[in-house]
Short mmCIF file of C-alpha atoms and ligand atoms in Angstrom, two decimals:
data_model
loop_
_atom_site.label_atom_id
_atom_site.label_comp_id
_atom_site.label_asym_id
_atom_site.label_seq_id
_atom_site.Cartn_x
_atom_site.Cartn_y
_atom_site.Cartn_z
CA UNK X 1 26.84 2.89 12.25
CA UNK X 2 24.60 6.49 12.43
CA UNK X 3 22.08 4.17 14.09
CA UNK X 4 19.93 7.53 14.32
CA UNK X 5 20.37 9.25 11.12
CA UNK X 6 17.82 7.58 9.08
CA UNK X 7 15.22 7.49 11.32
CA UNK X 8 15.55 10.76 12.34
CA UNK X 9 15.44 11.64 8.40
CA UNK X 10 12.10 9.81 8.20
CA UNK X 11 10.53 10.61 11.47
CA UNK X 12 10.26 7.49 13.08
CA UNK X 13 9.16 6.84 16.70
CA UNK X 14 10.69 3.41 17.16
CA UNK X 15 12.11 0.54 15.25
CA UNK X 16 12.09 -2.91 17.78
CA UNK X 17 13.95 -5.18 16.57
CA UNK X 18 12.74 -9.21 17.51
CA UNK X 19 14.74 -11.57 17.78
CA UNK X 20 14.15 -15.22 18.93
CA UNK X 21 16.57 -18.00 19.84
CA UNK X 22 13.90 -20.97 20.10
CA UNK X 23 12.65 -20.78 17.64
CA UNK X 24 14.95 -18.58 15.34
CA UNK X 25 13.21 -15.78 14.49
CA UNK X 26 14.09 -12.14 13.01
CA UNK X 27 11.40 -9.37 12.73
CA UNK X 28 11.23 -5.78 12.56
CA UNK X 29 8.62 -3.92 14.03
CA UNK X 30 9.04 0.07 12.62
CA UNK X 31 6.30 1.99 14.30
CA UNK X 32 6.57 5.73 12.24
CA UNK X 33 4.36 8.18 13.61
CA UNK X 34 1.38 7.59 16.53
CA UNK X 35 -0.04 11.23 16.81
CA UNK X 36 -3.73 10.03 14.90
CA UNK X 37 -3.79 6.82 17.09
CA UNK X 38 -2.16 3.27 16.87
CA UNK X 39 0.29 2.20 14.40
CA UNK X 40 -1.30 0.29 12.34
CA UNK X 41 0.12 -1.74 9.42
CA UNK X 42 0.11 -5.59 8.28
CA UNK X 43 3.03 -7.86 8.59
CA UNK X 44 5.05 -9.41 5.52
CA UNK X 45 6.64 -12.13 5.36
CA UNK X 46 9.69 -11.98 2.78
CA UNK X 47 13.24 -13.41 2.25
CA UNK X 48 15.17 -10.22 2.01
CA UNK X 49 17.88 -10.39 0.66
CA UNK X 50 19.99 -9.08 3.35
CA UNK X 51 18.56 -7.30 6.81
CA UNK X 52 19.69 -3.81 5.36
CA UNK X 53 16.85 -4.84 2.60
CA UNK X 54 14.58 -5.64 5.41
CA UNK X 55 15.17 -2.37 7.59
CA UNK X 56 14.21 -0.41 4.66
CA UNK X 57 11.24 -2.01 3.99
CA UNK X 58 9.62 -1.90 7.04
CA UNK X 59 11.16 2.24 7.18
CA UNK X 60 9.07 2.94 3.69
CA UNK X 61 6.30 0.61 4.28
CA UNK X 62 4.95 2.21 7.63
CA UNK X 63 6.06 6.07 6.81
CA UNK X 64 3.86 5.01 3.81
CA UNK X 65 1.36 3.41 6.65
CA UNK X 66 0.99 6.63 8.29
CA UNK X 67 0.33 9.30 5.55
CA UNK X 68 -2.12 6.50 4.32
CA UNK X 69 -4.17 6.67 7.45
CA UNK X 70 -3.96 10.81 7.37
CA UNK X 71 -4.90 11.39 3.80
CA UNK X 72 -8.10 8.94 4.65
CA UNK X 73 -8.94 10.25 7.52
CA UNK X 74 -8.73 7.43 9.67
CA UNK X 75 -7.56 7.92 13.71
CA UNK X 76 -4.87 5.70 13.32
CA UNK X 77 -0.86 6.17 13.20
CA UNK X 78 1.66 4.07 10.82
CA UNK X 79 4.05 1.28 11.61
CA UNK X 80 4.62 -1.89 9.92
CA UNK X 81 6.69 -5.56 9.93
CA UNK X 82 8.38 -7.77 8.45
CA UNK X 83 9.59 -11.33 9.59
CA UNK X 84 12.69 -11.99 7.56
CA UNK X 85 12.32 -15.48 6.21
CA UNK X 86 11.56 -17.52 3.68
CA UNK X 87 8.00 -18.50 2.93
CA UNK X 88 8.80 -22.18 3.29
CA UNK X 89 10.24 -22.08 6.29
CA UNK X 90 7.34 -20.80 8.16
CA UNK X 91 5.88 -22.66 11.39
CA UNK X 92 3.48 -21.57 13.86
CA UNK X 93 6.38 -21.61 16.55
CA UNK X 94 7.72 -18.72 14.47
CA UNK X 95 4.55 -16.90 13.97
CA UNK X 96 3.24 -17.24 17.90
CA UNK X 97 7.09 -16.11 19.03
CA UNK X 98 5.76 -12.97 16.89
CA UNK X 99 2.77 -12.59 18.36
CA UNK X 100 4.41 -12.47 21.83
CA UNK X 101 6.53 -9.47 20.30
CA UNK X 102 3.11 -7.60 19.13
CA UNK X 103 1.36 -8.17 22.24
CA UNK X 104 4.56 -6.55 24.27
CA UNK X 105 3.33 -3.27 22.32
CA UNK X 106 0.50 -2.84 24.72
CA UNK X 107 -1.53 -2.04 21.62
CA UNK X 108 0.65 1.01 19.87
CA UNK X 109 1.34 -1.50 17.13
CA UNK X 110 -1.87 -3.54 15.45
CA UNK X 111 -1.61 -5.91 12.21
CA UNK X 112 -2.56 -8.40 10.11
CA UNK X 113 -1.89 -9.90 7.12
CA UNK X 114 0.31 -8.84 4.63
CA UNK X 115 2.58 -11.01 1.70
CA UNK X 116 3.01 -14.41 2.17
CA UNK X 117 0.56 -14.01 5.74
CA UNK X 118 -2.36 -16.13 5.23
CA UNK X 119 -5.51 -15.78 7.27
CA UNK X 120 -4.46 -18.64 8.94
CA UNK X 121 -1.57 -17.40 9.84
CA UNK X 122 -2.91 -14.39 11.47
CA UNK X 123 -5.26 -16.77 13.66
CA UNK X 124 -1.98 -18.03 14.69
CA UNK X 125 -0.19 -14.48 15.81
CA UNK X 126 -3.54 -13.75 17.70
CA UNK X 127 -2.93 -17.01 19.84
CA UNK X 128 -0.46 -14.30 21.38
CA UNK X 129 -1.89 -10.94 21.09
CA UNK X 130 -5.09 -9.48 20.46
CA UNK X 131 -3.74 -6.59 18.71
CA UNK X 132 -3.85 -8.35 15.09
CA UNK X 133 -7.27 -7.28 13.03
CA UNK X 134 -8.47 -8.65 9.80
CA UNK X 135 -9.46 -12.22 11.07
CA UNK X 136 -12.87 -11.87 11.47
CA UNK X 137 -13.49 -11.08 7.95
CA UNK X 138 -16.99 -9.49 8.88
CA UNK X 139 -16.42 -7.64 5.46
CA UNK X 140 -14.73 -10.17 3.37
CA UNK X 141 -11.42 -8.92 3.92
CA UNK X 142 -9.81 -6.07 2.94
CA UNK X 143 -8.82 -6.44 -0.93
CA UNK X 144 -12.09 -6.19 -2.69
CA UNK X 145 -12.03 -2.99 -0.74
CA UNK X 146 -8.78 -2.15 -1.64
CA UNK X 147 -9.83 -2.77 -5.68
CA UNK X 148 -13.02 -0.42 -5.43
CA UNK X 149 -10.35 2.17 -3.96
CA UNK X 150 -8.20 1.68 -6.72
CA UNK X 151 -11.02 1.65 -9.56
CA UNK X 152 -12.61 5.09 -7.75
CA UNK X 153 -9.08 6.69 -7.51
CA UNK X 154 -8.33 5.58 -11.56
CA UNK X 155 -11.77 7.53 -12.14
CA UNK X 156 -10.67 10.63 -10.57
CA UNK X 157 -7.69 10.56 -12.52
CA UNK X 158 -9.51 10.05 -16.03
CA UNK X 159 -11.89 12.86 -15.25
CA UNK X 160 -9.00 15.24 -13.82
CA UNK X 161 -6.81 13.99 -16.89
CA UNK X 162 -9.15 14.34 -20.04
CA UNK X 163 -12.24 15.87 -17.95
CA UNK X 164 -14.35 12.66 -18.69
CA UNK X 165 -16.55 10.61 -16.44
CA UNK X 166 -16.36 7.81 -19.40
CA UNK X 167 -14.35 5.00 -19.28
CA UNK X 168 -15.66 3.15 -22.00
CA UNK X 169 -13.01 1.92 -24.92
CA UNK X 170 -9.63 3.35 -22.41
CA UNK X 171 -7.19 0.49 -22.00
CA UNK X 172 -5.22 -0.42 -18.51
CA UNK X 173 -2.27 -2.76 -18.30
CA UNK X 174 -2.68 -4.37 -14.91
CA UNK X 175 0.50 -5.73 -13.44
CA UNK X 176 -0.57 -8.87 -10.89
CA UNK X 177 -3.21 -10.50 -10.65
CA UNK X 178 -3.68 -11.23 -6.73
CA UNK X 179 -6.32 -10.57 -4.29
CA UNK X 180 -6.41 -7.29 -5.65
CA UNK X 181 -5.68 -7.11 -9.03
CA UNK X 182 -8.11 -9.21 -9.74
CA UNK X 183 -11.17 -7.39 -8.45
CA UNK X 184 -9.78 -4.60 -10.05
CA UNK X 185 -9.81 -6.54 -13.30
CA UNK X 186 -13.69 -6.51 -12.83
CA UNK X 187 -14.26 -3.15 -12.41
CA UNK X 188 -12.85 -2.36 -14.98
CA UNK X 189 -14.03 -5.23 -17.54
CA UNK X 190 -17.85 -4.20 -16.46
CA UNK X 191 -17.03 -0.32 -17.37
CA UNK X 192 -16.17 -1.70 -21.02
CA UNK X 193 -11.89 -1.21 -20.26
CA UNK X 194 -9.76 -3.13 -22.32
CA UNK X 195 -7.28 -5.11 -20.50
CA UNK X 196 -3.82 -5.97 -20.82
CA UNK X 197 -2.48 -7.98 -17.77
CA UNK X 198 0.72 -9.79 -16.20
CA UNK X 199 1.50 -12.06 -13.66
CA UNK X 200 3.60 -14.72 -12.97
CA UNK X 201 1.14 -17.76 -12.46
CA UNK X 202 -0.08 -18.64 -15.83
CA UNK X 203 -3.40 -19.57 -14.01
CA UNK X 204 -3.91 -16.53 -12.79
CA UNK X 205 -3.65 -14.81 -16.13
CA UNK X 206 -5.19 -17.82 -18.31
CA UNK X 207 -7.98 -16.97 -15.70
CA UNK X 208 -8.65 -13.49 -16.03
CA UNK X 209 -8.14 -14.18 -19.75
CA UNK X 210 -11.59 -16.33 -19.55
CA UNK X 211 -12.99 -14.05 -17.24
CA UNK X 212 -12.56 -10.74 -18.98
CA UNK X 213 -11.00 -10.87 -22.42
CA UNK X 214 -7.86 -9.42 -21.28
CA UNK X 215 -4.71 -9.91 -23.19
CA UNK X 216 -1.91 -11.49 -21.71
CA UNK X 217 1.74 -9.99 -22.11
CA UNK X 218 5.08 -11.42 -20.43
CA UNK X 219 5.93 -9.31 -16.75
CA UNK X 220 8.88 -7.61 -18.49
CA UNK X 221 6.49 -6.45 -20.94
CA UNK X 222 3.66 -4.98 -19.13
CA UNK X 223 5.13 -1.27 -18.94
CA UNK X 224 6.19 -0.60 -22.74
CA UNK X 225 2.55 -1.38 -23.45
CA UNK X 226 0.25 1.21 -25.41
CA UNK X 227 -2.47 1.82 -22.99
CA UNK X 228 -4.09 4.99 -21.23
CA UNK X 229 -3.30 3.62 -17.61
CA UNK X 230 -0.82 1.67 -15.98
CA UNK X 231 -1.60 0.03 -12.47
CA UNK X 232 0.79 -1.88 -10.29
CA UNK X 233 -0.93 -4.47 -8.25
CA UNK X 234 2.18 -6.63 -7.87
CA UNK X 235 5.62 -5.17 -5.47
CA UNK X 236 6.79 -2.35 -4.95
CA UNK X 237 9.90 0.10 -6.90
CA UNK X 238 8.41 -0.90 -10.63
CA UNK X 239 8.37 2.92 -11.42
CA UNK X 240 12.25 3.38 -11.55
CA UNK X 241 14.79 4.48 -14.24
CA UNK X 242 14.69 1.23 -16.13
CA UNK X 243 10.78 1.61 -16.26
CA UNK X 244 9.52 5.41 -16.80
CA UNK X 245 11.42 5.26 -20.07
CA UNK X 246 9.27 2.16 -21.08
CA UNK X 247 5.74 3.76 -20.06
CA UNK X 248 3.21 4.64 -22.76
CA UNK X 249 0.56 5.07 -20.20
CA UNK X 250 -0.20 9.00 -19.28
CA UNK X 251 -1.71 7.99 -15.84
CA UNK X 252 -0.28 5.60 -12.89
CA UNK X 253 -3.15 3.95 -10.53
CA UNK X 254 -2.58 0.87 -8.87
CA UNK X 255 -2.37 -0.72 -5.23
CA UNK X 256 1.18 -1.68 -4.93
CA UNK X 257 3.15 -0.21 -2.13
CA UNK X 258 5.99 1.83 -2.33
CA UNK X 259 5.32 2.46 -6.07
CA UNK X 260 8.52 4.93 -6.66
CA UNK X 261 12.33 3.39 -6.35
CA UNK X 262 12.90 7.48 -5.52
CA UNK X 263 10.39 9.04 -4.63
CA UNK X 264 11.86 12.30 -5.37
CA UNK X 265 13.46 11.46 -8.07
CA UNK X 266 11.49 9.37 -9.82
CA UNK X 267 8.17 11.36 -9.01
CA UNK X 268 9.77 14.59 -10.60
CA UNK X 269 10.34 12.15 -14.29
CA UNK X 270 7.09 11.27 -14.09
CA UNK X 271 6.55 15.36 -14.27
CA UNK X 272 8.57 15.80 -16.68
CA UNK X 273 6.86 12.92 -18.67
CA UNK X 274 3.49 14.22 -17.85
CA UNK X 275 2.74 11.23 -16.38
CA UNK X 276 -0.24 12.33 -13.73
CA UNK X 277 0.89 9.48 -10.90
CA UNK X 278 -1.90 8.45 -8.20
CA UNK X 279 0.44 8.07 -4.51
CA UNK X 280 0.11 5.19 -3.95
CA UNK X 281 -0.67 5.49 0.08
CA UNK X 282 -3.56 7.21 -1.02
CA UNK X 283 -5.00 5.73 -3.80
CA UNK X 284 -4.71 2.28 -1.68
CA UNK X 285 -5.75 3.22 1.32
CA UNK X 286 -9.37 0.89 1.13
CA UNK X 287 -6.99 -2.11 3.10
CA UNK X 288 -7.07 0.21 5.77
CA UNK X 289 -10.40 1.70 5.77
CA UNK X 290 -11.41 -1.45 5.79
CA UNK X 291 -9.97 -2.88 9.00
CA UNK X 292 -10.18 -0.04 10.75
CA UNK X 293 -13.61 -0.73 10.63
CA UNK X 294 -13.43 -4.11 11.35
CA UNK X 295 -11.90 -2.79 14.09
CA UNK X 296 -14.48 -0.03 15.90
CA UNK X 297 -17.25 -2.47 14.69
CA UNK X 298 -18.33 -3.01 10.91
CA UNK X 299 -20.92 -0.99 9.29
CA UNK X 300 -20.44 -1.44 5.22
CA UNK X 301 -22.48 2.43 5.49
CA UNK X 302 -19.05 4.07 7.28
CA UNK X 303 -16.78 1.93 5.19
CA UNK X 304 -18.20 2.83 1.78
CA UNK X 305 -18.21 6.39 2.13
CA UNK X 306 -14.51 6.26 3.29
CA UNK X 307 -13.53 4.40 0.69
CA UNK X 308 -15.87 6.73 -1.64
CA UNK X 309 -13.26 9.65 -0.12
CA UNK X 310 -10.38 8.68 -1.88
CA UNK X 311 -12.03 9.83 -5.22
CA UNK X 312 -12.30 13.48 -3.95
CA UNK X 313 -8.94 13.19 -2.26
CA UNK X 314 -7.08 12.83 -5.16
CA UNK X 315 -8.77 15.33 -7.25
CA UNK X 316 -7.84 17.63 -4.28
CA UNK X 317 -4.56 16.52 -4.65
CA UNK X 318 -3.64 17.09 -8.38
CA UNK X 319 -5.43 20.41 -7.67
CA UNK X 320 -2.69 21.02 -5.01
CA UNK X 321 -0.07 19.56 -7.17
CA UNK X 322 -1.13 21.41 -9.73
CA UNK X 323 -1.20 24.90 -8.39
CA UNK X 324 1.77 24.41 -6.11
CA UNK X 325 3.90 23.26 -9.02
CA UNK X 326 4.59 20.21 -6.84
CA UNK X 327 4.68 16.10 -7.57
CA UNK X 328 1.37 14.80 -6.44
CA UNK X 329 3.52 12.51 -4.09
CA UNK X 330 4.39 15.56 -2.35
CA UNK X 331 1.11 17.23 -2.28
CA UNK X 332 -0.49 14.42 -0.81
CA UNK X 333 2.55 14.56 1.95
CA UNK X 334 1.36 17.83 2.45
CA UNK X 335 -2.20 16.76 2.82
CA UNK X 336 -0.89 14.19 5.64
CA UNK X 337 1.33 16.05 7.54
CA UNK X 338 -1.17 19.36 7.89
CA UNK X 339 -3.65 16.71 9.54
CA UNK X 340 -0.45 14.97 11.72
CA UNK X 341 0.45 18.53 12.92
CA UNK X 342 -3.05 19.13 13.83
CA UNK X 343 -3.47 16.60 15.89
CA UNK X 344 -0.14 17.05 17.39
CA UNK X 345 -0.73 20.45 18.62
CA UNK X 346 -4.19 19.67 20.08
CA UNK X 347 -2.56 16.99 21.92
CA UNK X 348 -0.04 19.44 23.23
CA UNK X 349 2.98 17.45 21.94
CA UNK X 350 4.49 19.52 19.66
CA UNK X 351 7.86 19.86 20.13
CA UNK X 352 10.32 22.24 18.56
CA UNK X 353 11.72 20.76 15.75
N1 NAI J 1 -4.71 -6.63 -0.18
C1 NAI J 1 -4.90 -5.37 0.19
O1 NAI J 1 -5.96 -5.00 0.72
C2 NAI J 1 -3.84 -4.35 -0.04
C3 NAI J 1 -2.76 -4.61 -0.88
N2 NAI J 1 -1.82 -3.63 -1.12
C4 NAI J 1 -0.69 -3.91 -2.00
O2 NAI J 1 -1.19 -4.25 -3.31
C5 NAI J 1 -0.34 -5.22 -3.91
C6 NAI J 1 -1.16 -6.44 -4.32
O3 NAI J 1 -1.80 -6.99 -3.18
P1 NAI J 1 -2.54 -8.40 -3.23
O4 NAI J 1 -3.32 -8.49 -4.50
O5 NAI J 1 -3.23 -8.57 -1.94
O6 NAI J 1 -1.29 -9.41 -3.32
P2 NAI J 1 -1.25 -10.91 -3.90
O7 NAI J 1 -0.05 -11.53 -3.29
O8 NAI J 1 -2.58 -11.56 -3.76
O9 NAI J 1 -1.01 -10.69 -5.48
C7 NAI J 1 0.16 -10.22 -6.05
C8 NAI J 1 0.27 -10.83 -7.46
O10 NAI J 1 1.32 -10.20 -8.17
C9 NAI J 1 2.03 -11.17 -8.91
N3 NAI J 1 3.35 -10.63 -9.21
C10 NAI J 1 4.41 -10.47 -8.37
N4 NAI J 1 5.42 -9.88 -9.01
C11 NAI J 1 5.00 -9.66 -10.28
C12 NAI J 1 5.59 -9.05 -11.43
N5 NAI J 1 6.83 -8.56 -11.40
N6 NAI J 1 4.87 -8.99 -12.57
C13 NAI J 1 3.62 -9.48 -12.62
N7 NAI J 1 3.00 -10.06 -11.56
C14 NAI J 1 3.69 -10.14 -10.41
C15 NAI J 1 1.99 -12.41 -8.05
O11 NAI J 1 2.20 -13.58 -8.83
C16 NAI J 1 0.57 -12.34 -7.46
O12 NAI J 1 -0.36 -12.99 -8.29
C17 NAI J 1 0.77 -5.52 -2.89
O13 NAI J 1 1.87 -4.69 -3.19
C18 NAI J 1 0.15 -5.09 -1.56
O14 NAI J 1 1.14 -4.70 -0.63
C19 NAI J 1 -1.94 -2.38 -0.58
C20 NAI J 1 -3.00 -2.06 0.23
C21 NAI J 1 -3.99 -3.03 0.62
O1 3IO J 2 -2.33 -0.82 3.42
C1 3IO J 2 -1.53 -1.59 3.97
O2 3IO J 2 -0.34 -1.71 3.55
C2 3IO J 2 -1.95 -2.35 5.15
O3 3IO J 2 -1.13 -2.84 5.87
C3 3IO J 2 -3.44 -2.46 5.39
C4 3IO J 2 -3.80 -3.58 6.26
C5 3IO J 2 -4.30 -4.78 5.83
N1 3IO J 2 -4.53 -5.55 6.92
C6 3IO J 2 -4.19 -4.87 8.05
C7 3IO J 2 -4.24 -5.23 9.39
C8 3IO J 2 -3.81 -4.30 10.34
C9 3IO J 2 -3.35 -3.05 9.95
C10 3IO J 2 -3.32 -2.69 8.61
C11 3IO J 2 -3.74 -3.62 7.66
#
């Protein structure tokens, strides 16, 4: 086992792994990079397959974690956890043996709630630790946030696209309708956006139906359909070689995490399709913004003009992409690590690579 290799491929700082015997418990905290603060990142709760599946979620999820603090400016690091289990099978034992795990982070690690973590729940971890954010909900938590991000961020990729500031009569597909997706759905229905949506709870889309006119199409539909836009609000890997053949759409904008299976590979097809693809730890960073603020004490002022950034991020980045003959995933990368490296060397910790 090259226990090292991957991390040291990815750039981690350190992976802990938890492990409880009363109650049974199996987490992984994976804490990427720290030089812009605290790792931050929410905790998901998922039945993984196997613990290899689990390792690699947490690896992506808080490398993701840190460039999306960087590219918004935010003073935090990246890290992120699962809890390997199944959603059923969760008790408050379970979640305050997690907490006690958090809390022996001293603070380099702070969450909250991320799939299948309810609100609740999180008042549970914080029983143990204080280092969990997002409970308070001064601001009404973080995915309306998260939607305006994503509706801002499709914006600047219309205007950088076709060079218009009109959405009127475009079409999106929206894959899941959660927390997120939904918001999103609104945005878009009041800027006169036809909708096509997808989810797996037929009350979610019978809803949204009501709500906004959208048509409804079965999941394995959503990507083949003719629209301008796709956006993922669902899981993550849905752009992948089974998909990008599918697509119709000439722009990707959604929330989802860990949008590309590849992300080298399957960023360069979307190139090659001339697919112009929003990163995805940019275009969602309003979760963030939005607890970070929750964090240093709420003003909606501070908050909105972050999340306002993410529009003139990402026109900076397909202007970098652009004129560096680069995927945007990797311009934004570039974006990230420029500000990490900064940081580093004020701090006086760089160290030869
Ligand atoms: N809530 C937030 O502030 C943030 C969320 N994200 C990411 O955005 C995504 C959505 O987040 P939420 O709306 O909070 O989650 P959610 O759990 O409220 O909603 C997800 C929805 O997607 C549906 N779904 C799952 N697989 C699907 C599929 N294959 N096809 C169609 N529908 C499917 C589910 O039925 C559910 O309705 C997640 O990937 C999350 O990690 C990222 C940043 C912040
Ligand atoms: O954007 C993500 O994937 C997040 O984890 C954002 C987020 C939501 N709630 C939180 C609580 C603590 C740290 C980050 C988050």
């Amino acid at each position: 086992m090259q226990l090292f290799e991957t991390v040291r491929e990815m750039g981690h700082e350190q992976i802990l792994y938890c492990h409880g015997k009363n109650p049974d418990i199996r987490a992984i905290i994976a804490i990427h990079d720290t030089s812009l603060g605290p790792a931050m990142g929410a905790t998901r709760l998922y039945p993984y397959v196997n613990e290899e599946a689990a390792l690699k979620d947490a690896l992506r999820l808080s490398r993701g974690m840190t460039y999306k603090a960087a590219c918004a400016n935010i003073p935090a690091g990246g890290g992120k956890a699962v809890i390997i289990a199944n959603p059923e099978d969760k008790t408050d034992e379970m979640l305050r043996a997690y907490g006690r795990f958090v809390e022996s982070l001293k603070g380099r690690f702070i969450t909250g709630q991320d799939v299948n973590i309810t609100p609740q729940d999180v008042r549970i971890i914080k029983q143990e630790t204080n280092y969990v954010v997002g409970v308070e909900e001064k601001s009404g938590g973080p995915a309306p946030i998260t939607a305006l991000g994503v509706f801002l961020g499709i914006k600047a990729a219309v205007e950088f696209r076709w060079q218009t500031k009109n959405l009127e009569g475009m079409t999106v597909a929206v894959q899941g309708l959660g927390n997120v997706g939904k918001n999103l759905c609104r945005h878009l229905h009041e800027h006169g956006i036809k909708l096509i949506v997808a989810d797996f709870s037929p009350e979610k889309t019978a809803e949204i139906k009501n709500l906004f006119g959208a048509t409804v199409v079965e999941p394995d539909e959503i990507y083949s359909q003719n629209v301008d836009i796709f956006s993922p609000c669902a899981m993550g890997g849905i752009i992948n070689s089974q998909t990008i053949p599918q697509l119709q759409a000439k722009i990707i904008a959604g929330a989802a995490n860990n949008q590309l299976d590849n992300e080298r590979l399957h960023g360069q097809r979307l190139v090659e399709k001339d697919i112009l693809y929003c990163p995805d730890y940019v275009i969602n960073a309003g979760g963030i913004i939005n607890v970070y603020n929750e964090m240093i004490g709420y003003e909606e002022d501070t908050a909105f003009k972050q999340v306002n950034n993410i529009y003139d991020t990402l026109l900076a980045i397909f202007d970098i992409a652009q004129q560096q003959s680069i995927t945007t995933n990797d311009a934004s990368k570039r974006l990230a690590d420029e500000r990490i490296m900064k940081a580093r060397i004020s701090k006086n910790q760089l160290i030869a690579a």
